[in-house]
Tab-separated table of C-alpha atoms in Angstrom:
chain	number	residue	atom	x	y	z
N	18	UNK	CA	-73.099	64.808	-24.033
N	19	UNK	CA	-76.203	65.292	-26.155
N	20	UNK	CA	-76.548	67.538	-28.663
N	21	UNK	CA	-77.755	71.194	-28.658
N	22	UNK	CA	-79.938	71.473	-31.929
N	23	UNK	CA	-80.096	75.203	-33.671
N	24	UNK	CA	-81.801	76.557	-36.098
N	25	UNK	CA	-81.209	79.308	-38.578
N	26	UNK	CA	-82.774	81.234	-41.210
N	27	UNK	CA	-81.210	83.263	-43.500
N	28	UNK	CA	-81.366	85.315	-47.171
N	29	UNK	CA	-79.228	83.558	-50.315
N	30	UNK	CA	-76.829	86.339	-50.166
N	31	UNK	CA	-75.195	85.005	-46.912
N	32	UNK	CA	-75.651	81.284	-47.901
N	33	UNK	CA	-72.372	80.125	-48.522
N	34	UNK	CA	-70.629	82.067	-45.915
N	35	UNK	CA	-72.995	81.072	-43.086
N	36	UNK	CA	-72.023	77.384	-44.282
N	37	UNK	CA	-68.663	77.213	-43.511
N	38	UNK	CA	-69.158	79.359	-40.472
N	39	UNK	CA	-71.523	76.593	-38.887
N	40	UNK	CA	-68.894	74.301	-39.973
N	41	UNK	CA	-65.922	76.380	-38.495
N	42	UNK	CA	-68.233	76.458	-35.439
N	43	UNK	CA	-68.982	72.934	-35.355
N	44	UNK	CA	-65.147	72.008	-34.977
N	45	UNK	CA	-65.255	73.943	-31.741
N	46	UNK	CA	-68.464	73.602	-30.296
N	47	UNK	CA	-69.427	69.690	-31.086
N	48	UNK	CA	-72.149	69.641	-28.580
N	49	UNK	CA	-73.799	72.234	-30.911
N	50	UNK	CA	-75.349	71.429	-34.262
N	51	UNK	CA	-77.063	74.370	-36.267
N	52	UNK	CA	-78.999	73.588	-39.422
N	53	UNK	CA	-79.346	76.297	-42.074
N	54	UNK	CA	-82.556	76.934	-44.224
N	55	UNK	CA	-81.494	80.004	-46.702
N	56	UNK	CA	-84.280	81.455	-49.465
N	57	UNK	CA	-84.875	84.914	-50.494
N	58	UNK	CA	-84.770	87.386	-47.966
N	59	UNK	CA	-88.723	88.575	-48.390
N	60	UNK	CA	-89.855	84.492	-47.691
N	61	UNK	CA	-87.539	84.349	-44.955
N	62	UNK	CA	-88.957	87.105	-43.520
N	63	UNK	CA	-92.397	86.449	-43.934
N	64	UNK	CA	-92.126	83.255	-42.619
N	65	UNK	CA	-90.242	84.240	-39.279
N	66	UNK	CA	-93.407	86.801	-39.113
N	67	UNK	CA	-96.058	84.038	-39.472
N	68	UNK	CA	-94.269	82.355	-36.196
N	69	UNK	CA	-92.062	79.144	-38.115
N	70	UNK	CA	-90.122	78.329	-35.220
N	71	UNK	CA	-85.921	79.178	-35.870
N	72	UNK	CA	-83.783	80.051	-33.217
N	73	UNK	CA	-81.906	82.387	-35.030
N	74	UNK	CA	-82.737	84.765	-37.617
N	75	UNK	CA	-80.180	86.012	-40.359
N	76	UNK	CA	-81.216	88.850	-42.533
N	77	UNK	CA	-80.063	91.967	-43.826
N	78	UNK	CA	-79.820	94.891	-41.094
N	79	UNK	CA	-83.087	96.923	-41.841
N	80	UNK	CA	-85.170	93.151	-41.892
N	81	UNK	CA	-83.767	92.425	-38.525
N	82	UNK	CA	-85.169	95.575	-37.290
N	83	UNK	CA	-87.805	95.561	-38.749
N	84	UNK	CA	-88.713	92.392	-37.106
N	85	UNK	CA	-87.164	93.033	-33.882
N	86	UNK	CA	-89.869	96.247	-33.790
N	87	UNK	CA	-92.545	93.665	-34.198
N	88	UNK	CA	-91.579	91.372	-31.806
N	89	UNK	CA	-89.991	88.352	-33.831
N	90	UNK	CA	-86.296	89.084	-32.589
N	91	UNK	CA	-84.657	89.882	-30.076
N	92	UNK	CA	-83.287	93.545	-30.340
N	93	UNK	CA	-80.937	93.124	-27.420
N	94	UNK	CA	-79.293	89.652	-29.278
N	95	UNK	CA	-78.300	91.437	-32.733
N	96	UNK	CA	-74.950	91.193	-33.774
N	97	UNK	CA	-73.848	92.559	-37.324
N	98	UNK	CA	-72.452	89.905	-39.057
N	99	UNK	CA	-70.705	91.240	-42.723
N	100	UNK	CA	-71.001	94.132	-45.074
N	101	UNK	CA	-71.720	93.097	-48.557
N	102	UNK	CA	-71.298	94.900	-51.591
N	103	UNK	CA	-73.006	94.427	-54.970
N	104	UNK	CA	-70.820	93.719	-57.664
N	105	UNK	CA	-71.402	93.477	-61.463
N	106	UNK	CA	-70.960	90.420	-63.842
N	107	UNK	CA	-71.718	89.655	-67.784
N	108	UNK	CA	-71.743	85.918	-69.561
N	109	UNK	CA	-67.969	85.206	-70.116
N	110	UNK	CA	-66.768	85.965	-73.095
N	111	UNK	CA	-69.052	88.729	-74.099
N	112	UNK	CA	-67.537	92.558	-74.326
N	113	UNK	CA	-66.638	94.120	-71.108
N	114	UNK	CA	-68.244	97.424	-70.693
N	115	UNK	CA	-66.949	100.092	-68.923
N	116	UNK	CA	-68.134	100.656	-65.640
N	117	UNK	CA	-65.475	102.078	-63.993
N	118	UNK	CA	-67.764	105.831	-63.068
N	119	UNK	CA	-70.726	106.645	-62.566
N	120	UNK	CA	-70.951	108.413	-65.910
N	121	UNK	CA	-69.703	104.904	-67.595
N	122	UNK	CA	-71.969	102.518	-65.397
N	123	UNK	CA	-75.115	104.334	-66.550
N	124	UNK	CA	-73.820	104.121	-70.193
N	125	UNK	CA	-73.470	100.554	-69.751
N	126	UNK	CA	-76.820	100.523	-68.099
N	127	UNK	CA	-78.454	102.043	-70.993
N	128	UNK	CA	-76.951	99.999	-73.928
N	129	UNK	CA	-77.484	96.414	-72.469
N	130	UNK	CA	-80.577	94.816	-73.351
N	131	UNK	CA	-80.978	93.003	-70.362
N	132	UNK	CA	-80.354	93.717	-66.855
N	133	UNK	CA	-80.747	91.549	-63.718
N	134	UNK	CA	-81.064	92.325	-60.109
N	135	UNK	CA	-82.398	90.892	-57.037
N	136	UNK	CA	-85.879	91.838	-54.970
N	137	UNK	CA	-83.185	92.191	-52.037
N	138	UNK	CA	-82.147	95.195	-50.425
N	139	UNK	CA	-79.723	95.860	-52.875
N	140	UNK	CA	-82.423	95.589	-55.844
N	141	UNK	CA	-84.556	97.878	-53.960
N	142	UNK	CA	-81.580	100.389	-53.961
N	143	UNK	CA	-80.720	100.102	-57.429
N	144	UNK	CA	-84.348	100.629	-58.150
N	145	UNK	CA	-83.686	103.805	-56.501
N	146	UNK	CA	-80.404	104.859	-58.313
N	147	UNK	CA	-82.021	104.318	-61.907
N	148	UNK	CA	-85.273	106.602	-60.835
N	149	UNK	CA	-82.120	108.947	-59.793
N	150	UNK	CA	-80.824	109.088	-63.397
N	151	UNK	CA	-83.970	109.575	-64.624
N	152	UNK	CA	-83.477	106.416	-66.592
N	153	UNK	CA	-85.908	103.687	-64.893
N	154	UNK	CA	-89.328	103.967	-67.158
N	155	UNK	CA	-86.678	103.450	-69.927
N	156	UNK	CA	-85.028	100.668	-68.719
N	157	UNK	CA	-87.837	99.081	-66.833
N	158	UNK	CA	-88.918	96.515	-69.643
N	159	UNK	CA	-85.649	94.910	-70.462
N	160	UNK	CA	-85.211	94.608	-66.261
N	161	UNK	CA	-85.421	90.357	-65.585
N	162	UNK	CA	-85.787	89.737	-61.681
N	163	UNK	CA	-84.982	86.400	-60.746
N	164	UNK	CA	-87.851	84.408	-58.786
N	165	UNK	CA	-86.806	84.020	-55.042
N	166	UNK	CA	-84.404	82.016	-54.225
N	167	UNK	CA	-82.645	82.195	-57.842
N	168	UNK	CA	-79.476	84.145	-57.947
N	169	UNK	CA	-78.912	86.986	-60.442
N	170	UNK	CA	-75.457	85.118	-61.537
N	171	UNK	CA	-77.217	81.876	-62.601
N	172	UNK	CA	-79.421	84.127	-64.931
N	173	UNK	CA	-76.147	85.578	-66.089
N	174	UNK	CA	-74.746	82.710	-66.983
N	175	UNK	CA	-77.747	81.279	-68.751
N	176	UNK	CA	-77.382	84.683	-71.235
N	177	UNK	CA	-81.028	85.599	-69.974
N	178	UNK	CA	-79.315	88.151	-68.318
N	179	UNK	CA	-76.880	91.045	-69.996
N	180	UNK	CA	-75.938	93.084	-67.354
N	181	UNK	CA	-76.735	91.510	-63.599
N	182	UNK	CA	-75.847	93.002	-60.404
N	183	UNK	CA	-75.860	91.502	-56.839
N	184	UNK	CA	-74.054	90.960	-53.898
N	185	UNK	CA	-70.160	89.796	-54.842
N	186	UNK	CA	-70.843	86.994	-52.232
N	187	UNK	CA	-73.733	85.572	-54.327
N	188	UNK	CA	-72.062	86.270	-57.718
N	189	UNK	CA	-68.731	83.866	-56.678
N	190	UNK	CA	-67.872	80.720	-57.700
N	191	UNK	CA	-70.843	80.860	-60.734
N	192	UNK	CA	-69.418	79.042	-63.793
N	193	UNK	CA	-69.866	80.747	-67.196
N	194	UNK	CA	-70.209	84.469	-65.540
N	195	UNK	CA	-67.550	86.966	-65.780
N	196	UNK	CA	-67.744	89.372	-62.672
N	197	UNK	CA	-66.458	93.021	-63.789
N	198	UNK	CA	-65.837	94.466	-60.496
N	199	UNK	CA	-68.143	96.140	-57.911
N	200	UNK	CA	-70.292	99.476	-58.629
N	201	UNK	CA	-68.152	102.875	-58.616
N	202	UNK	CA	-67.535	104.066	-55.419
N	203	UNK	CA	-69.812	107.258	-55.693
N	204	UNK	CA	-72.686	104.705	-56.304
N	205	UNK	CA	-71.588	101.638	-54.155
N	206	UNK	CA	-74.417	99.819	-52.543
N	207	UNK	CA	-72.859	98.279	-49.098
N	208	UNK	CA	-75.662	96.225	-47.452
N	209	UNK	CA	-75.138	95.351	-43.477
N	210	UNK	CA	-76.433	91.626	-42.515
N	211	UNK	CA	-77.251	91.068	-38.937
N	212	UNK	CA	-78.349	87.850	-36.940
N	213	UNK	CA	-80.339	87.624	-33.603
N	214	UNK	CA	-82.474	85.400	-31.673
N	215	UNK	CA	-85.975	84.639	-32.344
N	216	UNK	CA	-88.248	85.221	-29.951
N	217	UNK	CA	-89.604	81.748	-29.769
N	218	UNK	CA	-85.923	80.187	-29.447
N	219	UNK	CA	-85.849	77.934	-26.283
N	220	UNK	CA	-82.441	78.028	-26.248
N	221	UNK	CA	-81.377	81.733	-25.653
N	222	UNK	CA	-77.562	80.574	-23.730
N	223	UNK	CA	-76.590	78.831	-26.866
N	224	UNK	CA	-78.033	81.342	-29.793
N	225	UNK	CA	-76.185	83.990	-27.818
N	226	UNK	CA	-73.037	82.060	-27.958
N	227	UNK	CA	-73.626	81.834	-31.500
N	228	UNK	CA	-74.140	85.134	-32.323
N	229	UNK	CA	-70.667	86.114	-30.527
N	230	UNK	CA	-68.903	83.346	-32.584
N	231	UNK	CA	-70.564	85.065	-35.612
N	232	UNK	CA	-69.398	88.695	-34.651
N	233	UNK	CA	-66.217	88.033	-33.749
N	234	UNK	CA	-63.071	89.039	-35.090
N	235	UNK	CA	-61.493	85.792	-35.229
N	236	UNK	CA	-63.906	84.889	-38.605
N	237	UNK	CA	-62.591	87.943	-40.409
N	238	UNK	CA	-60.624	86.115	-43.120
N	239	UNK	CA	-63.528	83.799	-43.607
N	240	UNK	CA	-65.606	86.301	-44.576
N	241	UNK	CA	-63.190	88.242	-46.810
N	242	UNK	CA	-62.711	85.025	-48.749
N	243	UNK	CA	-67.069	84.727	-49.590
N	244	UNK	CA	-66.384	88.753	-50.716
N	245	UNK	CA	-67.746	90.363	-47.808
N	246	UNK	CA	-66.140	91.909	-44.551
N	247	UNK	CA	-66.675	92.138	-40.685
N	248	UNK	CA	-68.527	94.925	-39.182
């Protein structure tokens, strides 16, 4: 039987996860093969925008509409894949600060001298959260963003980076980080990620059964293990 080829684009921030869920997928579908390009959100965007030909597109929920408004994706095809939330991480073995409220986060906030955070959805919300406090002209020259593609947690680790926050997905299994635990709950930033298929797939039957596979229930304790759950 030959094989169905697939391809998929997606931000860092579902990387690993979208990894072993081709993989999972590939044990059960072996007619199917899907290749995965990941880079930062924006680039994926922007190229599924200038017309790169993917089958599927993989982004976080407000890119996916965004797109689908403009004709890239298919609204009908979206399934929500995961919600993510950002957690918080230091270089190990330097002090742990508190960050346990709101109150104690933006202490933390204001005495480290560096702070990381991506151009993602989740950047673009902390942005937000520091105008909030009043606190971002302040804080805005010790802020290091990491080019695209570069995760927050390898800056961490490097020590060019004090303070970084990101998704918890993107922020496991990086050597020489210590990750704190996830933003207070009055503050949490919970990002949705959604997949659907481009509207220049040829091969509509087989992205749909894709999306389903990446929807269902059934990958649940896959994606609680990469930090994130179902929708």
């Amino acid at each position: 039987m030959p094989t169905t080829p697939l391809t998929l684009i997606s931000s860092m921030a579902t990387k690993a996860l979208l990894a072993d869920l081709v993989a999972e997928y590939a044990k059960q579908h072996r007619e199917v093969a899907v290749t995965v390009t990941s880079v930062g959100g924006v680039d994926a965007a922007k190229r599924v925008q200038a017309g790169e030909a993917f089958d599927i597109v993989a982004l976080a929920s407000d890119a996916i509409e965004k797109l689908a408004a403009n004709g890239h994706v298919q609204e009908a095809t979206r399934v929500d894949m995961v919600r993510s939330a950002v957690a918080v991480a230091i270089p190990a073995g330097t002090p742990r600060p508190d960050i346990s409220t709101e109150a104690a986060l933006q202490v933390a906030v204001l005495a480290a001298p560096t702070l990381g955070y991506s151009t993602g959805p989740s950047g673009v919300q902390l942005a937000k959260l520091f105008e909030r406090w009043g606190i971002a002209e302040q804080i805005a020259p010790r802020i290091v963003t990491p080019p695209p593609g570069v995760s927050v947690g390898s800056l961490v680790a490097k020590g060019e980076v004090a303070l970084g926050f990101q998704q918890l997905s993107e922020m496991m299994g990086v050597a020489d980080i210590e990750v704190i635990g996830g933003l207070p709950e009055a503050v949490q930033i919970v990002t949705t990620f959604s997949a659907a298929c481009a509207s220049v797939s040829a091969q509509p039957e087989a992205v749909q059964a894709f999306l389903q596979f990446l929807a269902s229930p059934d990958t649940a304790d896959l994606k609680r293990r990469h930090g994130m759950e179902g929708v």
